[in-house]
Short mmCIF file of N, CA and C in Angstrom, two decimals:
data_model
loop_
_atom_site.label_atom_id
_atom_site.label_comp_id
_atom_site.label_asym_id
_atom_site.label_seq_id
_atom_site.Cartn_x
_atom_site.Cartn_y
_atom_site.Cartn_z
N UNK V 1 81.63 18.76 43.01
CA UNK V 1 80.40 19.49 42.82
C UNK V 1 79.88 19.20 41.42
N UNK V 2 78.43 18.81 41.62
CA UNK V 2 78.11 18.59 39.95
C UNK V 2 78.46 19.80 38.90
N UNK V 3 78.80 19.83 37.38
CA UNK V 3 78.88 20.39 36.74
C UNK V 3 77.36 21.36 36.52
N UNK V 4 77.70 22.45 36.45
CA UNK V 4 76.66 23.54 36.30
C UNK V 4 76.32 24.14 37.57
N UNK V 5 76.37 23.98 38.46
CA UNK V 5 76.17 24.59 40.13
C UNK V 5 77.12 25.78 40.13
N UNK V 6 76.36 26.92 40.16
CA UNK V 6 77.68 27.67 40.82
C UNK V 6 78.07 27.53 42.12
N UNK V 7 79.01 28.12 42.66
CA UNK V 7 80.39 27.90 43.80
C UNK V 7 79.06 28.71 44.49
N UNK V 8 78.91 28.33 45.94
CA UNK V 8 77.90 29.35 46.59
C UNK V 8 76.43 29.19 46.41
N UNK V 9 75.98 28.37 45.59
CA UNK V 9 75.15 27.96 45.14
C UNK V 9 73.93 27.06 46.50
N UNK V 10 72.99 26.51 46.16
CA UNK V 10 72.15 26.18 47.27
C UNK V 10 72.92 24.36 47.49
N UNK V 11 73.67 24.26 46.60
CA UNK V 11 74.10 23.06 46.94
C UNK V 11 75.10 23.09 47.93
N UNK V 12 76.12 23.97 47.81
CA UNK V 12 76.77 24.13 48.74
C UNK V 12 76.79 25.99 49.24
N UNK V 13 75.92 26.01 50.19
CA UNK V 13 75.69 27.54 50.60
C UNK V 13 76.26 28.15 51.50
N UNK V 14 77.91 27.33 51.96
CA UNK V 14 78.62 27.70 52.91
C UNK V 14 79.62 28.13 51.83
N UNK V 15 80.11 27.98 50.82
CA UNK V 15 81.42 27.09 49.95
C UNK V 15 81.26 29.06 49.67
N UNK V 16 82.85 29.00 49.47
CA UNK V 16 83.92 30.26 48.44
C UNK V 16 84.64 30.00 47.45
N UNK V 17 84.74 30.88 46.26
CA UNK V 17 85.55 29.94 45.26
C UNK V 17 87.05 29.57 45.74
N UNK V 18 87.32 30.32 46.80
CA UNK V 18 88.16 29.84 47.42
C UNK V 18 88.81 29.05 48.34
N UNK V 19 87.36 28.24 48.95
CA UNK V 19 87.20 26.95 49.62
C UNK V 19 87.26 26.13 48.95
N UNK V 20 85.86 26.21 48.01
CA UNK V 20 86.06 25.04 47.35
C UNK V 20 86.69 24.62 46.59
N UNK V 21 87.65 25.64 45.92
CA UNK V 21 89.28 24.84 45.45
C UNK V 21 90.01 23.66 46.58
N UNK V 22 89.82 24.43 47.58
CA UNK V 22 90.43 23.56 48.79
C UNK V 22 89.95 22.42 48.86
N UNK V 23 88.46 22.73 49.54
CA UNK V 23 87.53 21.44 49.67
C UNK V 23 87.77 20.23 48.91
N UNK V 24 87.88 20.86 47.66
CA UNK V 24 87.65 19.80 46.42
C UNK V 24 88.93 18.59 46.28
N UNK V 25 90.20 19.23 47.00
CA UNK V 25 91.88 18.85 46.53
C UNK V 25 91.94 18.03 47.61
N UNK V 26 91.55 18.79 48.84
CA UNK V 26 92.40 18.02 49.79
C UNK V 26 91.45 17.55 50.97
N UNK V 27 91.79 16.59 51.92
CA UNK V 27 90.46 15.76 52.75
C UNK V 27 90.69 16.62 54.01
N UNK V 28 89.99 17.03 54.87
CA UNK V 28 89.99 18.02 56.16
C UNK V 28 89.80 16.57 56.90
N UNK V 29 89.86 17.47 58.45
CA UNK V 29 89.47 17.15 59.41
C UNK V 29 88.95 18.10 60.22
N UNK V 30 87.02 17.79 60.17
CA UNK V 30 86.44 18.94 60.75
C UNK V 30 86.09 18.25 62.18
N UNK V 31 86.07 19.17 63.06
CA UNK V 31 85.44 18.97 63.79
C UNK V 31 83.67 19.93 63.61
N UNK V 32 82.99 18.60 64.19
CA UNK V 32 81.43 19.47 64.52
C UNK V 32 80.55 19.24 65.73
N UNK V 33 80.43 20.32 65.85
CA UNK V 33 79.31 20.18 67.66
C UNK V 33 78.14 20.06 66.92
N UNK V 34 76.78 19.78 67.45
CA UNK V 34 75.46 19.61 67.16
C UNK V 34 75.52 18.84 66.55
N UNK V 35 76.35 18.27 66.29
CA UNK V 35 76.27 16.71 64.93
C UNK V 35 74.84 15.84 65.02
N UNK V 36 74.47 15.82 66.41
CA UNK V 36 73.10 15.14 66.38
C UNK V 36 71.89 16.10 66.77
N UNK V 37 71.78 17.29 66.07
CA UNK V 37 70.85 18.98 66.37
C UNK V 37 70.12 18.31 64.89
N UNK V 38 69.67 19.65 64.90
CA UNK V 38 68.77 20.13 64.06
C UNK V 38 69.23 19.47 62.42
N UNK V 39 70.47 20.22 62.36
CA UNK V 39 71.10 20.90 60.78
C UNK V 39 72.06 19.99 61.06
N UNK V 40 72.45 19.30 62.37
CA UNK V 40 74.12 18.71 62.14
C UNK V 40 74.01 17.18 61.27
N UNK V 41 72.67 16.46 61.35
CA UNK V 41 73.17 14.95 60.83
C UNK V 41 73.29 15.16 59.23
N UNK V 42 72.91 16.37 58.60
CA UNK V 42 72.61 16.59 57.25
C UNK V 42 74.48 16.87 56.51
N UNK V 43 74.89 18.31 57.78
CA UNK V 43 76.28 18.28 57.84
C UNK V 43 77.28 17.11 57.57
N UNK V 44 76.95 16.32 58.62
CA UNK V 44 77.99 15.42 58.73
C UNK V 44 77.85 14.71 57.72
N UNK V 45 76.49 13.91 57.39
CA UNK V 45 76.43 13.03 56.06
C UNK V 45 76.98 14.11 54.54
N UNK V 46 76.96 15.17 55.02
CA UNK V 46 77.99 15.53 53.69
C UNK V 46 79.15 15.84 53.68
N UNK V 47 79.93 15.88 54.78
CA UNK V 47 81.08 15.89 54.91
C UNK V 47 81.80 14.97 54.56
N UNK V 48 81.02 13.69 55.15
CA UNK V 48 81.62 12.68 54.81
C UNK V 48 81.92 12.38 53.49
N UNK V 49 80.51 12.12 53.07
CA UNK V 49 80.00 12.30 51.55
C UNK V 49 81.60 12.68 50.48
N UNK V 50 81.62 14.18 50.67
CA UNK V 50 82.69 14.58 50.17
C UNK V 50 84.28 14.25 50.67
N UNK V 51 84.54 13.12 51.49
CA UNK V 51 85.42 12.57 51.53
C UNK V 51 86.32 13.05 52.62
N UNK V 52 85.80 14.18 53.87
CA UNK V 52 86.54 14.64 55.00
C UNK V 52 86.09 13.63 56.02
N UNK V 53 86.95 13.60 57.31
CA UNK V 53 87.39 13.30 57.92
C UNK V 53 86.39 14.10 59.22
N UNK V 54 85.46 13.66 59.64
CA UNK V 54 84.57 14.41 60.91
C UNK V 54 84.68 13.65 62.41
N UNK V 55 84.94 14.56 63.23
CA UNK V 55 85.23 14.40 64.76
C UNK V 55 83.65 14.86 65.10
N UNK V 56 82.83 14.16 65.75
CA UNK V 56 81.62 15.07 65.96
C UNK V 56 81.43 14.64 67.61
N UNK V 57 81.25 15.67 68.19
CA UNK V 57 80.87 15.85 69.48
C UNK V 57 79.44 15.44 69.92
N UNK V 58 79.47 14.49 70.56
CA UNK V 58 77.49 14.31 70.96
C UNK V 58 78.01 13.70 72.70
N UNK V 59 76.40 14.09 72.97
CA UNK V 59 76.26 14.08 74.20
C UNK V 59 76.02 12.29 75.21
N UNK V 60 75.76 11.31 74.43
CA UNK V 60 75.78 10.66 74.57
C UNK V 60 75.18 9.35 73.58
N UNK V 61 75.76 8.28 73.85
CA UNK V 61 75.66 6.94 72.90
C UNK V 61 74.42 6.53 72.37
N UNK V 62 73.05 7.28 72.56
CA UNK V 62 72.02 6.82 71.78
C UNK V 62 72.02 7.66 70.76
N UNK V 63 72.32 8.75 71.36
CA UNK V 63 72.51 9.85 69.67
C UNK V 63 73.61 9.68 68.74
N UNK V 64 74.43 9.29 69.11
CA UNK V 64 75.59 8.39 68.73
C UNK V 64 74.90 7.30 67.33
N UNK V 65 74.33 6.26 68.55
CA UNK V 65 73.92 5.64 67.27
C UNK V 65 72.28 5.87 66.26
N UNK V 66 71.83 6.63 67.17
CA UNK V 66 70.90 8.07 65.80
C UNK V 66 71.77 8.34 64.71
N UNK V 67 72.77 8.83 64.99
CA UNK V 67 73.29 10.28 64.03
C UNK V 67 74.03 8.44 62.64
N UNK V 68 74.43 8.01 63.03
CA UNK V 68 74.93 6.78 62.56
C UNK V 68 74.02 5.80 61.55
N UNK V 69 72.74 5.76 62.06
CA UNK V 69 71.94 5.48 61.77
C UNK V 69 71.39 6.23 60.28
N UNK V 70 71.24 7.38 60.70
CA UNK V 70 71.10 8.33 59.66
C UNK V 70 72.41 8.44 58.25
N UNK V 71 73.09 7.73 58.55
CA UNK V 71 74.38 7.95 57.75
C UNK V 71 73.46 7.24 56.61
N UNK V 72 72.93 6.38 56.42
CA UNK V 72 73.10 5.91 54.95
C UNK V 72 73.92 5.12 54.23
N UNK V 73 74.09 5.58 52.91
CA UNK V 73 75.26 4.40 52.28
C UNK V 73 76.67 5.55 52.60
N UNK V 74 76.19 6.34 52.96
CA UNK V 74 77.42 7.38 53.22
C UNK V 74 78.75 6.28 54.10
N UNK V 75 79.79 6.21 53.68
CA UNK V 75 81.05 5.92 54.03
C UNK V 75 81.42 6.46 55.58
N UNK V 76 80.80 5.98 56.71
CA UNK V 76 81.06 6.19 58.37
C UNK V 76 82.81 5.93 59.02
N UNK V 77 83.53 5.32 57.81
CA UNK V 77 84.46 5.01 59.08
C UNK V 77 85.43 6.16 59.45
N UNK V 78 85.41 7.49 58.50
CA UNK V 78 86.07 8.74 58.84
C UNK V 78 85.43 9.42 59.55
N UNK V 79 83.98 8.79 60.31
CA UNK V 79 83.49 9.73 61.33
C UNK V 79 84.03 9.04 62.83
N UNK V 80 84.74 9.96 63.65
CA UNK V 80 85.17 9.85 64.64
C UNK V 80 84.07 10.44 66.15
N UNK V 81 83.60 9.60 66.82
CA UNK V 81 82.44 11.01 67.53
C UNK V 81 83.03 10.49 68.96
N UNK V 82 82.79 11.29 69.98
CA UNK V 82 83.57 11.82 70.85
C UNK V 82 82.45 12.56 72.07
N UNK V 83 82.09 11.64 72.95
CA UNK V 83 81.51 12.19 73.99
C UNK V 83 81.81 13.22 75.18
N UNK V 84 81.32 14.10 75.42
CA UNK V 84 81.60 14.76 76.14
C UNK V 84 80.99 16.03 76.16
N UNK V 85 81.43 17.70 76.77
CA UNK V 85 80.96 18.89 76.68
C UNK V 85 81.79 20.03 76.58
N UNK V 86 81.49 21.24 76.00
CA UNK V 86 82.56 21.95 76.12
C UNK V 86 82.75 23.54 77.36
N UNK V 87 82.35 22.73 78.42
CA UNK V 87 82.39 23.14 79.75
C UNK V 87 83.99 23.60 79.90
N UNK V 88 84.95 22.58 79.40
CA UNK V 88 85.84 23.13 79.73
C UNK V 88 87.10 23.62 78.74
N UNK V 89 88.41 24.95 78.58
CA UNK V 89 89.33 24.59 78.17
C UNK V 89 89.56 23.53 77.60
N UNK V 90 89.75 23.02 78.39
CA UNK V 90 90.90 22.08 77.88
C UNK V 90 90.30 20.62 77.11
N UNK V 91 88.76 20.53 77.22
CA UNK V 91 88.22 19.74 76.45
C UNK V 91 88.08 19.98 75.17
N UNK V 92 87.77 21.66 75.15
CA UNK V 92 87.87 22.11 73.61
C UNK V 92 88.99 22.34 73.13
N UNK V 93 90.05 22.22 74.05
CA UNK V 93 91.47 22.21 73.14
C UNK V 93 91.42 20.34 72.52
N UNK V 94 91.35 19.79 73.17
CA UNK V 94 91.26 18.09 72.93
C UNK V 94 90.36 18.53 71.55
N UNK V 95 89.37 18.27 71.51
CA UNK V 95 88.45 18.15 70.61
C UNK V 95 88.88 18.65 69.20
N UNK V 96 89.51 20.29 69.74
CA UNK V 96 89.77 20.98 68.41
C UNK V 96 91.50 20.26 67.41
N UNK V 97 91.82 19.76 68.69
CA UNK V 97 93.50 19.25 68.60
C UNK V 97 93.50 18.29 67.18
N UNK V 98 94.50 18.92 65.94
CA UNK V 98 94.22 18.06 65.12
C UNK V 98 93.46 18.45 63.87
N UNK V 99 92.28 19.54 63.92
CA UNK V 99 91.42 19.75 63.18
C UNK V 99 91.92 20.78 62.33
N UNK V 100 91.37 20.67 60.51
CA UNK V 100 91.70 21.72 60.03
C UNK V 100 90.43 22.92 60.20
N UNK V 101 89.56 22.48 60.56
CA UNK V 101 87.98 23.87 60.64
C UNK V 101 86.88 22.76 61.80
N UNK V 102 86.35 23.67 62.47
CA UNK V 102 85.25 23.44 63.10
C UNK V 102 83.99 24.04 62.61
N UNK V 103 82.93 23.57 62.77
CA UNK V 103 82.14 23.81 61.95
C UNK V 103 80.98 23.47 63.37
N UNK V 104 80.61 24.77 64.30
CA UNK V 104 79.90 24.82 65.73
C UNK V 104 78.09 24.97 65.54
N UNK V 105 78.02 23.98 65.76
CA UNK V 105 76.33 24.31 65.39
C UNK V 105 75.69 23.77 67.05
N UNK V 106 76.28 23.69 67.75
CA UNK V 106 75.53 23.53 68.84
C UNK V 106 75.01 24.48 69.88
N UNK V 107 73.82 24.29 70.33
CA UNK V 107 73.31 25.47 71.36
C UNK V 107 72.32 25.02 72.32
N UNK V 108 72.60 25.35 73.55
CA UNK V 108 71.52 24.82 74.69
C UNK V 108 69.86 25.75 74.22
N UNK V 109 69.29 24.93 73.83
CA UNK V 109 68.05 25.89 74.05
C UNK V 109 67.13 26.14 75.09
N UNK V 110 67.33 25.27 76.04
CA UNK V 110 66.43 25.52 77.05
C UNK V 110 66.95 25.31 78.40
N UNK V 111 66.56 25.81 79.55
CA UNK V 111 67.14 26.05 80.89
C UNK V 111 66.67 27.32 81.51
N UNK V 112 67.48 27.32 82.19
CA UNK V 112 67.34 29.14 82.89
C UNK V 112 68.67 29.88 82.93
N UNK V 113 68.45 31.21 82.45
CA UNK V 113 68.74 32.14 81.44
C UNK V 113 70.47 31.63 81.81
N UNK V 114 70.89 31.69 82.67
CA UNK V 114 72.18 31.48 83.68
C UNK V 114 72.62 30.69 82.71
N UNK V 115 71.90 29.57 82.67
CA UNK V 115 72.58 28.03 82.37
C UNK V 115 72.80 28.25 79.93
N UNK V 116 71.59 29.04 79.80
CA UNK V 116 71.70 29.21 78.70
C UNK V 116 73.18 29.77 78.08
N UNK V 117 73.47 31.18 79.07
CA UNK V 117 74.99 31.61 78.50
C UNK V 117 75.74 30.94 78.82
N UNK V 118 75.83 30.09 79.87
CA UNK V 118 76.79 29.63 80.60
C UNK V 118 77.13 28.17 78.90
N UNK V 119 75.87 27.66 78.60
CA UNK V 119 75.92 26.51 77.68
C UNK V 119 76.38 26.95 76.28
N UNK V 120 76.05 28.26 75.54
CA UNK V 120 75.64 28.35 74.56
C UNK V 120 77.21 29.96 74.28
N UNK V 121 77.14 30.89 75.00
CA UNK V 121 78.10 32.02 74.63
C UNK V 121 79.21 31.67 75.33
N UNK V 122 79.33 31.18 76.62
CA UNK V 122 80.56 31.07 77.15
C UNK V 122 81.87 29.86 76.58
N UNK V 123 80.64 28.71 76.46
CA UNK V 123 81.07 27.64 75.89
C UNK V 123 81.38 27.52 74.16
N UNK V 124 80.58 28.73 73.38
CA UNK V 124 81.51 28.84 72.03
C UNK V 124 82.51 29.69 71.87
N UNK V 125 83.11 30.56 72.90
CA UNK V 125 83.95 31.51 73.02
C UNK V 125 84.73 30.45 74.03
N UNK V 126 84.96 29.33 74.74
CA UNK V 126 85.83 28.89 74.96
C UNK V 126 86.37 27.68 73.32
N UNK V 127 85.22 27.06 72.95
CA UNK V 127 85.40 26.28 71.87
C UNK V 127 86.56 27.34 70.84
N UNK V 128 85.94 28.54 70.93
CA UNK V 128 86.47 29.46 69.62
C UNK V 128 88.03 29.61 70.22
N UNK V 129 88.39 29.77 71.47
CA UNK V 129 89.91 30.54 71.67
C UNK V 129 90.87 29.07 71.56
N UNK V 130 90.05 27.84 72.00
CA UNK V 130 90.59 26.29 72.13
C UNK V 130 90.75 26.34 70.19
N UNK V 131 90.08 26.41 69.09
CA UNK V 131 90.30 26.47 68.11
C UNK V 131 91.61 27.59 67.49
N UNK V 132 91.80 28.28 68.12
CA UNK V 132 92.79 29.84 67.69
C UNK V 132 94.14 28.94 68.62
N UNK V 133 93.93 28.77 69.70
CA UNK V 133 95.27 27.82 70.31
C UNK V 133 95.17 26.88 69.51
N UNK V 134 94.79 25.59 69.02
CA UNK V 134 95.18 24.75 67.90
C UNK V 134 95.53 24.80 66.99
N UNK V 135 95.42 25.84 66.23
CA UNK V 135 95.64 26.43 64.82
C UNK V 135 94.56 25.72 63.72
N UNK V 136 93.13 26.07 63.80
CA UNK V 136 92.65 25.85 63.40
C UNK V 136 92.73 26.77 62.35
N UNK V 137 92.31 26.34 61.02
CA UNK V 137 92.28 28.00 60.11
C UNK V 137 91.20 28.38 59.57
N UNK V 138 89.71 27.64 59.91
CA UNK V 138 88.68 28.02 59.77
C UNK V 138 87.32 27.49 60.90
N UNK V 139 86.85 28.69 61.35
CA UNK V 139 85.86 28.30 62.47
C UNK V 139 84.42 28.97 61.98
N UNK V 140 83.86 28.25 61.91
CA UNK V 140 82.16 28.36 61.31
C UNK V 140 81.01 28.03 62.38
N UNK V 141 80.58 28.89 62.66
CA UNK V 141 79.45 29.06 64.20
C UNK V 141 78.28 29.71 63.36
N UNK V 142 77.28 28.70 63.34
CA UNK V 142 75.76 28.66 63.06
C UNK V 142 75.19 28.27 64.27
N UNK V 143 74.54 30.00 64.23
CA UNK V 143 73.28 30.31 65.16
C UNK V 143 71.98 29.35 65.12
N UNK V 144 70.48 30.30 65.57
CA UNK V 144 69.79 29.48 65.72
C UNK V 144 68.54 30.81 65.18
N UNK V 145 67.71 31.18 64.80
CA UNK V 145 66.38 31.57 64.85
C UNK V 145 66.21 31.82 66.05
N UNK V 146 65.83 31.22 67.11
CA UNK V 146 65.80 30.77 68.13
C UNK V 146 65.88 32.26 69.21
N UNK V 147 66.92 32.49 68.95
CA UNK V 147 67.40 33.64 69.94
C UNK V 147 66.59 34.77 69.68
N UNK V 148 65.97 34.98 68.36
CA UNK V 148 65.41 36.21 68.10
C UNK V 148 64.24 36.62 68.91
N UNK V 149 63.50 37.66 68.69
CA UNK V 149 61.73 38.42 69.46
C UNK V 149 61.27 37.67 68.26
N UNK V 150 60.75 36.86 68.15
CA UNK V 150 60.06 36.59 66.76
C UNK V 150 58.29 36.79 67.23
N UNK V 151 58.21 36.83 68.19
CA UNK V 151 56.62 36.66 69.09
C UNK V 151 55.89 37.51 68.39
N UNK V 152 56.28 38.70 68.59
CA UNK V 152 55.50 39.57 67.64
C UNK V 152 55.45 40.26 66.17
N UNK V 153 56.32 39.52 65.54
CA UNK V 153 55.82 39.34 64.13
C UNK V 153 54.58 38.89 63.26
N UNK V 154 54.74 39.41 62.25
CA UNK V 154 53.40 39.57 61.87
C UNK V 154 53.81 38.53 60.18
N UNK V 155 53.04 38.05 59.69
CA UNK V 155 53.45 37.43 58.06
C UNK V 155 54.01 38.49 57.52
N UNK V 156 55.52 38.01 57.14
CA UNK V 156 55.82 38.37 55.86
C UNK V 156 56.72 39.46 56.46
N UNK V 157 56.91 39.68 57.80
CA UNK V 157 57.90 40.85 58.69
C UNK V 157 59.47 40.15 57.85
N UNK V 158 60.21 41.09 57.91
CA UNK V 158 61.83 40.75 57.94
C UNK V 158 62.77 40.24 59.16
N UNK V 159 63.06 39.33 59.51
CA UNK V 159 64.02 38.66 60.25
C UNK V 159 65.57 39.41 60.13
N UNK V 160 66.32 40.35 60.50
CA UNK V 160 67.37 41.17 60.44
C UNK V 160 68.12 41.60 61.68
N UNK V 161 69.15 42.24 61.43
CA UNK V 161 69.60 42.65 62.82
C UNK V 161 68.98 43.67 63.28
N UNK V 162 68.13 44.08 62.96
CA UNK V 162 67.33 45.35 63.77
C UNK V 162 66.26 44.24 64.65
N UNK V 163 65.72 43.14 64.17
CA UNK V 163 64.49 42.42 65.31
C UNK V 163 65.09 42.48 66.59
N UNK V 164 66.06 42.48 67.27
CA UNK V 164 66.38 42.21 68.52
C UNK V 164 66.46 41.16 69.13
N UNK V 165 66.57 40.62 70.49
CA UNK V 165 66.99 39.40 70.93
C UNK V 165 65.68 39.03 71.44
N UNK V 166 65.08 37.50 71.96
CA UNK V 166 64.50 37.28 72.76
C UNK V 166 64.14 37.91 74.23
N UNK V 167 63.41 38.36 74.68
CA UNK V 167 63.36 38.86 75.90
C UNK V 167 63.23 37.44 77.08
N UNK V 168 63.22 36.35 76.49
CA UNK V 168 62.89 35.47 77.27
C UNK V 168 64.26 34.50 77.68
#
């Protein structure tokens, strides 16, 4: 971390002074879903960046070589990516097998309502218990905006746990 940043800081706005002792010493192996979303190619190019070891889950070989693409001069050969879904057990035990933290940023956003939990709550609560059977020792699940009522907000409203869920 550059000198002068504090720990927690916007450079790193996940980090604890007690991670990033860790972070800093020793090389992980994260696994990450959404690696090719929104927030994930930014993730991964800094994971790497900082010298871990990333398993990233994508859905198939053009995003594959998107997310790759996007790497940069960033150092690719500790990224490991891994097709597939986490429909099942035992895929998210595979996936998680090995890893010191997952780091879950993936979410179906669109379908019908069925297919949404079925993609998005069922499937990170199987990812999450496949991580607790591996012995993972840190699991990090970033939401989305997305889920909220945001429809009827007005400028400048607060985004909190009182807005409520989407009705849609």
């Amino acid at each position: 971390m550059p000198a002068g940043v504090p720990v927690g800081s916007a450079a790193r706005p996940w980090s604890s002074p007690r991670s990033e002792a860790t972070l800093s010493t020793r090389s992980l192996t994260i696994l990450v879903t959404g690696g090719t979303g929104f927030l994930g190619p930014r993730l991964v190019r800094e994971l790497l960046a900082d010298g871990h070891r990333v398993r990233c889950l994508i859905r198939s070989r053009s995003a594959e070589r998107s997310l790759r693409r996007g790497l940069g001069e960033v150092d690719s050969e500790r990224l490991q990516t891994v097709t597939g879904t986490l429909n099942t057990v035992e895929s998210c035990r595979a996936l998680a097998h090995g890893c010191n933290a997952v780091v879950h940023a993936a979410a179906a956003l669109a379908g019908a309502p069925a297919a949404l939990f079925l993609n998005s709550v069922v499937a990170s609560r199987m990812l999450a218990t496949a991580a607790c059977d591996e012995g993972v020792s840190r699991f990090v699940l970033i939401s989305s905006l997305a889920v909220y009522g945001t429809a009827s907000l007005r400028p400048g409203d607060t985004v909190d746990e009182h807005i409520g869920l989407d009705a849609h």
